[in-house]
Amino acid sequence: MSGFERSRFIDLSQSDCDEFTCGICLGILNNPIETKCCRKTYCKKCITTWINTNQLCPNDRRILKVNDLINPSLIVVNLLSKLKIKCNGCQK
């Protein structure tokens, strides 16, 4: 699993959780990247692994190559950076 476990996030609403979920690993986006074809956002590790075995976009089934991945919009990056996450092994 490349994305973060949902349970690690503090005060994350269900709608925000749905918005920031990777469609492959179903975790919260980790190192997000977007597809050019349908503009869906996935964890970079998830989508590159997917492309290496499937070569089709998991959303719209168009041909997809690693070169077809683009950086997500700045708003996505900024919103993800504001999420509060518990560190592994502690209660803070």
Tab-separated table of N, CA, C and O in Angstrom:
chain	number	residue	atom	x	y	z
A	1	MET	N	0.849	-1.186	0.000
A	1	MET	CA	0.000	0.000	0.000
A	1	MET	C	0.884	1.236	0.000
A	1	MET	O	1.728	1.404	0.854
A	2	SER	N	0.669	2.085	-0.948
A	2	SER	CA	1.483	3.289	-1.083
A	2	SER	C	0.889	4.472	-0.318
A	2	SER	O	1.604	5.279	0.248
A	3	GLY	N	-0.437	4.595	-0.318
A	3	GLY	CA	-1.089	5.712	0.358
A	3	GLY	C	-1.088	5.549	1.862
A	3	GLY	O	-0.766	4.504	2.401
A	4	PHE	N	-1.432	6.635	2.544
A	4	PHE	CA	-1.517	6.628	4.002
A	4	PHE	C	-2.845	6.019	4.449
A	4	PHE	O	-3.872	6.229	3.812
A	5	GLU	N	-2.824	5.296	5.551
A	5	GLU	CA	-4.052	4.742	6.112
A	5	GLU	C	-4.959	5.882	6.571
A	5	GLU	O	-4.513	6.827	7.210
A	6	ARG	N	-6.225	5.772	6.259
A	6	ARG	CA	-7.189	6.824	6.608
A	6	ARG	C	-7.258	7.068	8.114
A	6	ARG	O	-7.451	8.184	8.557
A	7	SER	N	-7.085	6.017	8.890
A	7	SER	CA	-7.215	6.123	10.349
A	7	SER	C	-6.131	6.998	10.974
A	7	SER	O	-6.254	7.413	12.113
A	8	ARG	N	-5.069	7.280	10.244
A	8	ARG	CA	-3.979	8.096	10.783
A	8	ARG	C	-4.283	9.598	10.752
A	8	ARG	O	-3.565	10.392	11.335
A	9	PHE	N	-5.349	9.995	10.076
A	9	PHE	CA	-5.640	11.418	9.919
A	9	PHE	C	-6.574	11.931	11.004
A	9	PHE	O	-7.548	11.283	11.364
A	10	ILE	N	-6.250	13.095	11.502
A	10	ILE	CA	-7.006	13.742	12.569
A	10	ILE	C	-8.002	14.713	11.944
A	10	ILE	O	-7.643	15.519	11.088
A	11	ASP	N	-9.251	14.637	12.381
A	11	ASP	CA	-10.306	15.555	11.936
A	11	ASP	C	-10.496	15.581	10.418
A	11	ASP	O	-10.744	16.630	9.838
A	12	LEU	N	-10.396	14.454	9.768
A	12	LEU	CA	-10.601	14.383	8.325
A	12	LEU	C	-12.047	13.979	8.060
A	12	LEU	O	-12.477	12.902	8.458
A	13	SER	N	-12.790	14.872	7.423
A	13	SER	CA	-14.193	14.577	7.139
A	13	SER	C	-14.288	13.474	6.088
A	13	SER	O	-13.339	13.226	5.330
A	14	GLN	N	-15.434	12.840	6.026
A	14	GLN	CA	-15.632	11.767	5.044
A	14	GLN	C	-15.520	12.307	3.625
A	14	GLN	O	-14.933	11.662	2.762
A	15	SER	N	-16.049	13.508	3.371
A	15	SER	CA	-15.965	14.060	2.016
A	15	SER	C	-14.521	14.376	1.637
A	15	SER	O	-14.105	14.140	0.506
A	16	ASP	N	-13.723	14.909	2.591
A	16	ASP	CA	-12.308	15.158	2.315
A	16	ASP	C	-11.573	13.844	2.109
A	16	ASP	O	-10.720	13.727	1.232
A	17	CYS	N	-11.917	12.871	2.897
A	17	CYS	CA	-11.300	11.550	2.777
A	17	CYS	C	-11.544	10.999	1.374
A	17	CYS	O	-10.622	10.491	0.729
A	18	ASP	N	-12.754	11.129	0.886
A	18	ASP	CA	-13.086	10.641	-0.452
A	18	ASP	C	-12.314	11.404	-1.529
A	18	ASP	O	-11.859	10.818	-2.505
A	19	GLU	N	-12.159	12.707	-1.350
A	19	GLU	CA	-11.448	13.539	-2.323
A	19	GLU	C	-9.977	13.197	-2.425
A	19	GLU	O	-9.378	13.313	-3.491
A	20	PHE	N	-9.367	12.793	-1.316
A	20	PHE	CA	-7.925	12.562	-1.265
A	20	PHE	C	-7.548	11.084	-1.299
A	20	PHE	O	-6.445	10.715	-0.947
A	21	THR	N	-8.458	10.237	-1.743
A	21	THR	CA	-8.207	8.805	-1.783
A	21	THR	C	-7.675	8.382	-3.141
A	21	THR	O	-8.221	8.753	-4.179
A	22	CYS	N	-6.624	7.601	-3.130
A	22	CYS	CA	-6.064	7.010	-4.349
A	22	CYS	C	-7.017	5.905	-4.819
A	22	CYS	O	-7.421	5.057	-4.023
A	23	GLY	N	-7.364	5.918	-6.085
A	23	GLY	CA	-8.277	4.933	-6.641
A	23	GLY	C	-7.682	3.540	-6.785
A	23	GLY	O	-8.391	2.595	-7.108
A	24	ILE	N	-6.391	3.409	-6.534
A	24	ILE	CA	-5.745	2.102	-6.659
A	24	ILE	C	-5.559	1.459	-5.288
A	24	ILE	O	-6.040	0.357	-5.045
A	25	CYS	N	-4.886	2.149	-4.370
A	25	CYS	CA	-4.612	1.545	-3.053
A	25	CYS	C	-5.687	1.871	-2.023
A	25	CYS	O	-5.726	1.279	-0.958
A	26	LEU	N	-6.554	2.847	-2.324
A	26	LEU	CA	-7.636	3.299	-1.453
A	26	LEU	C	-7.134	3.948	-0.162
A	26	LEU	O	-7.884	4.088	0.797
A	27	GLY	N	-5.870	4.344	-0.153
A	27	GLY	CA	-5.318	5.115	0.958
A	27	GLY	C	-5.341	6.598	0.610
A	27	GLY	O	-5.670	6.978	-0.518
A	28	ILE	N	-4.993	7.426	1.576
A	28	ILE	CA	-4.885	8.865	1.317
A	28	ILE	C	-3.625	9.096	0.483
A	28	ILE	O	-2.572	8.515	0.748
A	29	LEU	N	-3.740	9.936	-0.523
A	29	LEU	CA	-2.663	10.165	-1.487
A	29	LEU	C	-1.311	10.416	-0.834
A	29	LEU	O	-1.185	11.228	0.074
A	30	ASN	N	-0.317	9.713	-1.332
A	30	ASN	CA	1.061	9.869	-0.901
A	30	ASN	C	1.880	10.141	-2.161
A	30	ASN	O	1.882	9.328	-3.073
A	31	ASN	N	2.541	11.290	-2.224
A	31	ASN	CA	3.303	11.696	-3.404
A	31	ASN	C	2.383	11.674	-4.635
A	31	ASN	O	2.587	10.890	-5.568
A	32	PRO	N	1.347	12.533	-4.636
A	32	PRO	CA	0.331	12.483	-5.684
A	32	PRO	C	0.855	12.856	-7.068
A	32	PRO	O	1.782	13.656	-7.208
A	33	ILE	N	0.236	12.246	-8.064
A	33	ILE	CA	0.529	12.554	-9.466
A	33	ILE	C	-0.766	12.368	-10.250
A	33	ILE	O	-1.633	11.599	-9.849
A	34	GLU	N	-0.896	13.097	-11.347
A	34	GLU	CA	-2.127	13.112	-12.123
A	34	GLU	C	-1.924	12.484	-13.497
A	34	GLU	O	-0.835	12.543	-14.051
A	35	THR	N	-2.996	11.917	-14.035
A	35	THR	CA	-2.951	11.417	-15.408
A	35	THR	C	-3.387	12.541	-16.345
A	35	THR	O	-4.271	13.326	-16.011
A	36	LYS	N	-2.761	12.611	-17.512
A	36	LYS	CA	-3.144	13.627	-18.503
A	36	LYS	C	-4.515	13.339	-19.088
A	36	LYS	O	-5.276	14.252	-19.381
A	37	CYS	N	-4.831	12.071	-19.267
A	37	CYS	CA	-6.055	11.696	-19.978
A	37	CYS	C	-7.325	12.107	-19.243
A	37	CYS	O	-8.204	12.735	-19.819
A	38	CYS	N	-7.447	11.765	-17.987
A	38	CYS	CA	-8.698	12.031	-17.265
A	38	CYS	C	-8.513	12.942	-16.050
A	38	CYS	O	-9.472	13.233	-15.352
A	39	ARG	N	-7.266	13.323	-15.798
A	39	ARG	CA	-6.922	14.232	-14.705
A	39	ARG	C	-7.236	13.665	-13.326
A	39	ARG	O	-7.436	14.397	-12.368
A	40	LYS	N	-7.238	12.346	-13.196
A	40	LYS	CA	-7.391	11.707	-11.892
A	40	LYS	C	-6.054	11.720	-11.178
A	40	LYS	O	-5.002	11.628	-11.807
A	41	THR	N	-6.092	11.780	-9.857
A	41	THR	CA	-4.881	11.821	-9.055
A	41	THR	C	-4.711	10.494	-8.324
A	41	THR	O	-5.663	9.970	-7.751
A	42	TYR	N	-3.483	9.985	-8.350
A	42	TYR	CA	-3.135	8.719	-7.704
A	42	TYR	C	-1.824	8.891	-6.948
A	42	TYR	O	-1.076	9.842	-7.193
A	43	CYS	N	-1.507	7.965	-6.068
A	43	CYS	CA	-0.173	7.923	-5.475
A	43	CYS	C	0.795	7.607	-6.620
A	43	CYS	O	0.489	6.775	-7.481
A	44	LYS	N	1.928	8.255	-6.637
A	44	LYS	CA	2.881	8.041	-7.730
A	44	LYS	C	3.308	6.583	-7.821
A	44	LYS	O	3.348	6.001	-8.905
A	45	LYS	N	3.598	5.974	-6.685
A	45	LYS	CA	4.024	4.571	-6.688
A	45	LYS	C	2.913	3.665	-7.215
A	45	LYS	O	3.171	2.735	-7.984
A	46	CYS	N	1.683	3.931	-6.807
A	46	CYS	CA	0.553	3.100	-7.243
A	46	CYS	C	0.373	3.154	-8.757
A	46	CYS	O	0.251	2.113	-9.408
A	47	ILE	N	0.340	4.359	-9.326
A	47	ILE	CA	0.049	4.473	-10.753
A	47	ILE	C	1.219	3.994	-11.613
A	47	ILE	O	1.004	3.389	-12.656
A	48	THR	N	2.451	4.201	-11.166
A	48	THR	CA	3.572	3.706	-11.963
A	48	THR	C	3.627	2.179	-11.938
A	48	THR	O	3.907	1.553	-12.961
A	49	THR	N	3.327	1.591	-10.802
A	49	THR	CA	3.245	0.128	-10.718
A	49	THR	C	2.119	-0.382	-11.611
A	49	THR	O	2.274	-1.370	-12.324
A	50	TRP	N	0.985	0.306	-11.570
A	50	TRP	CA	-0.173	-0.048	-12.399
A	50	TRP	C	0.198	-0.023	-13.885
A	50	TRP	O	-0.084	-0.961	-14.633
A	51	ILE	N	0.854	1.069	-14.317
A	51	ILE	CA	1.218	1.226	-15.731
A	51	ILE	C	2.169	0.124	-16.179
A	51	ILE	O	2.071	-0.358	-17.302
A	52	ASN	N	3.062	-0.281	-15.300
A	52	ASN	CA	4.029	-1.327	-15.665
A	52	ASN	C	3.366	-2.668	-15.938
A	52	ASN	O	3.925	-3.511	-16.629
A	53	THR	N	2.162	-2.881	-15.416
A	53	THR	CA	1.488	-4.159	-15.642
A	53	THR	C	0.247	-4.047	-16.528
A	53	THR	O	-0.144	-5.019	-17.159
A	54	ASN	N	-0.387	-2.871	-16.570
A	54	ASN	CA	-1.652	-2.740	-17.295
A	54	ASN	C	-1.607	-1.869	-18.545
A	54	ASN	O	-2.315	-2.103	-19.486
A	55	GLN	N	-0.833	-0.812	-18.527
A	55	GLN	CA	-0.681	0.128	-19.642
A	55	GLN	C	-1.971	0.818	-20.072
A	55	GLN	O	-2.035	1.415	-21.140
A	56	LEU	N	-2.995	0.730	-19.237
A	56	LEU	CA	-4.240	1.451	-19.475
A	56	LEU	C	-4.586	2.232	-18.214
A	56	LEU	O	-4.350	1.765	-17.101
A	57	CYS	N	-5.184	3.391	-18.395
A	57	CYS	CA	-5.597	4.197	-17.250
A	57	CYS	C	-6.644	3.424	-16.446
A	57	CYS	O	-7.596	2.886	-17.019
A	58	PRO	N	-6.504	3.371	-15.120
A	58	PRO	CA	-7.490	2.641	-14.317
A	58	PRO	C	-8.862	3.313	-14.314
A	58	PRO	O	-9.858	2.670	-14.004
A	59	ASN	N	-8.938	4.563	-14.707
A	59	ASN	CA	-10.211	5.273	-14.703
A	59	ASN	C	-10.919	5.218	-16.061
A	59	ASN	O	-12.046	4.767	-16.146
A	60	ASP	N	-10.254	5.678	-17.112
A	60	ASP	CA	-10.941	5.756	-18.408
A	60	ASP	C	-10.464	4.717	-19.432
A	60	ASP	O	-10.929	4.693	-20.555
A	61	ARG	N	-9.526	3.863	-19.046
A	61	ARG	CA	-9.034	2.747	-19.864
A	61	ARG	C	-8.331	3.185	-21.153
A	61	ARG	O	-8.185	2.390	-22.075
A	62	ARG	N	-7.900	4.440	-21.224
A	62	ARG	CA	-7.085	4.873	-22.367
A	62	ARG	C	-5.656	4.402	-22.152
A	62	ARG	O	-5.228	4.158	-21.026
A	63	ILE	N	-4.890	4.309	-23.237
A	63	ILE	CA	-3.485	3.937	-23.124
A	63	ILE	C	-2.784	4.981	-22.267
A	63	ILE	O	-2.982	6.185	-22.437
A	64	LEU	N	-1.980	4.503	-21.320
A	64	LEU	CA	-1.306	5.387	-20.372
A	64	LEU	C	0.138	4.945	-20.210
A	64	LEU	O	0.419	3.765	-20.013
A	65	LYS	N	1.044	5.914	-20.322
A	65	LYS	CA	2.469	5.669	-20.144
A	65	LYS	C	2.977	6.568	-19.030
A	65	LYS	O	2.333	7.566	-18.687
A	66	VAL	N	4.118	6.227	-18.479
A	66	VAL	CA	4.699	7.024	-17.394
A	66	VAL	C	4.879	8.475	-17.842
A	66	VAL	O	4.675	9.401	-17.059
A	67	ASN	N	5.206	8.687	-19.114
A	67	ASN	CA	5.360	10.050	-19.633
A	67	ASN	C	4.049	10.831	-19.656
A	67	ASN	O	4.062	12.051	-19.847
A	68	ASP	N	2.933	10.146	-19.497
A	68	ASP	CA	1.621	10.787	-19.484
A	68	ASP	C	1.199	11.238	-18.087
A	68	ASP	O	0.067	11.673	-17.891
A	69	LEU	N	2.101	11.117	-17.130
A	69	LEU	CA	1.795	11.554	-15.764
A	69	LEU	C	2.320	12.969	-15.567
A	69	LEU	O	3.398	13.309	-16.042
A	70	ILE	N	1.532	13.781	-14.870
A	70	ILE	CA	1.899	15.177	-14.643
A	70	ILE	C	1.757	15.512	-13.157
A	70	ILE	O	1.056	14.814	-12.421
A	71	ASN	N	2.425	16.566	-12.760
A	71	ASN	CA	2.295	17.012	-11.373
A	71	ASN	C	0.871	17.484	-11.122
A	71	ASN	O	0.255	18.095	-11.997
A	72	PRO	N	0.345	17.202	-9.942
A	72	PRO	CA	-1.017	17.653	-9.633
A	72	PRO	C	-1.047	19.170	-9.485
A	72	PRO	O	-0.005	19.815	-9.330
A	73	SER	N	-2.241	19.715	-9.520
A	73	SER	CA	-2.372	21.162	-9.364
A	73	SER	C	-1.872	21.587	-7.983
A	73	SER	O	-1.886	20.797	-7.032
A	74	LEU	N	-1.438	22.809	-7.889
A	74	LEU	CA	-0.901	23.342	-6.648
A	74	LEU	C	-1.940	23.302	-5.529
A	74	LEU	O	-1.594	23.064	-4.369
A	75	ILE	N	-3.190	23.464	-5.857
A	75	ILE	CA	-4.231	23.435	-4.826
A	75	ILE	C	-4.319	22.053	-4.170
A	75	ILE	O	-4.497	21.942	-2.959
A	76	VAL	N	-4.152	20.992	-4.939
A	76	VAL	CA	-4.174	19.635	-4.379
A	76	VAL	C	-3.003	19.451	-3.421
A	76	VAL	O	-3.162	18.958	-2.300
A	77	VAL	N	-1.835	19.863	-3.851
A	77	VAL	CA	-0.636	19.750	-3.020
A	77	VAL	C	-0.811	20.555	-1.733
A	77	VAL	O	-0.504	20.063	-0.638
A	78	ASN	N	-1.316	21.771	-1.845
A	78	ASN	CA	-1.503	22.622	-0.665
A	78	ASN	C	-2.537	22.043	0.296
A	78	ASN	O	-2.335	22.055	1.512
A	79	LEU	N	-3.630	21.539	-0.220
A	79	LEU	CA	-4.661	20.953	0.645
A	79	LEU	C	-4.140	19.710	1.354
A	79	LEU	O	-4.390	19.511	2.548
A	80	LEU	N	-3.414	18.862	0.646
A	80	LEU	CA	-2.839	17.668	1.274
A	80	LEU	C	-1.839	18.036	2.359
A	80	LEU	O	-1.770	17.375	3.396
A	81	SER	N	-1.078	19.093	2.138
A	81	SER	CA	-0.062	19.489	3.121
A	81	SER	C	-0.674	20.031	4.407
A	81	SER	O	-0.012	20.073	5.435
A	82	LYS	N	-1.939	20.421	4.362
A	82	LYS	CA	-2.610	20.952	5.552
A	82	LYS	C	-3.258	19.864	6.413
A	82	LYS	O	-3.689	20.130	7.527
A	83	LEU	N	-3.309	18.645	5.909
A	83	LEU	CA	-3.917	17.559	6.679
A	83	LEU	C	-3.039	17.201	7.868
A	83	LEU	O	-1.816	17.175	7.769
A	84	LYS	N	-3.678	16.920	8.980
A	84	LYS	CA	-2.964	16.522	10.197
A	84	LYS	C	-2.940	15.004	10.266
A	84	LYS	O	-3.975	14.353	10.197
A	85	ILE	N	-1.734	14.466	10.417
A	85	ILE	CA	-1.557	13.017	10.439
A	85	ILE	C	-0.811	12.607	11.697
A	85	ILE	O	0.111	13.299	12.138
A	86	LYS	N	-1.252	11.495	12.289
A	86	LYS	CA	-0.544	10.947	13.449
A	86	LYS	C	0.694	10.219	12.967
A	86	LYS	O	0.659	9.515	11.955
A	87	CYS	N	1.789	10.392	13.674
A	87	CYS	CA	3.012	9.661	13.300
A	87	CYS	C	2.862	8.200	13.732
A	87	CYS	O	2.075	7.866	14.612
A	88	ASN	N	3.599	7.337	13.077
A	88	ASN	CA	3.578	5.915	13.423
A	88	ASN	C	4.223	5.707	14.788
A	88	ASN	O	5.290	6.233	15.066
A	89	GLY	N	3.584	4.947	15.658
A	89	GLY	CA	4.189	4.577	16.924
A	89	GLY	C	4.009	5.548	18.069
A	89	GLY	O	4.503	5.299	19.158
A	90	CYS	N	3.328	6.672	17.849
A	90	CYS	CA	3.097	7.589	18.973
A	90	CYS	C	1.669	8.115	18.922
A	90	CYS	O	0.950	7.881	17.973
A	91	GLN	N	1.274	8.833	19.912
A	91	GLN	CA	-0.099	9.314	19.997
A	91	GLN	C	-0.245	10.779	19.581
A	91	GLN	O	-1.299	11.361	19.768
A	92	LYS	N	0.801	11.397	19.066
A	92	LYS	CA	0.730	12.815	18.682
A	92	LYS	C	0.444	12.980	17.225
A	92	LYS	O	0.752	12.169	16.422
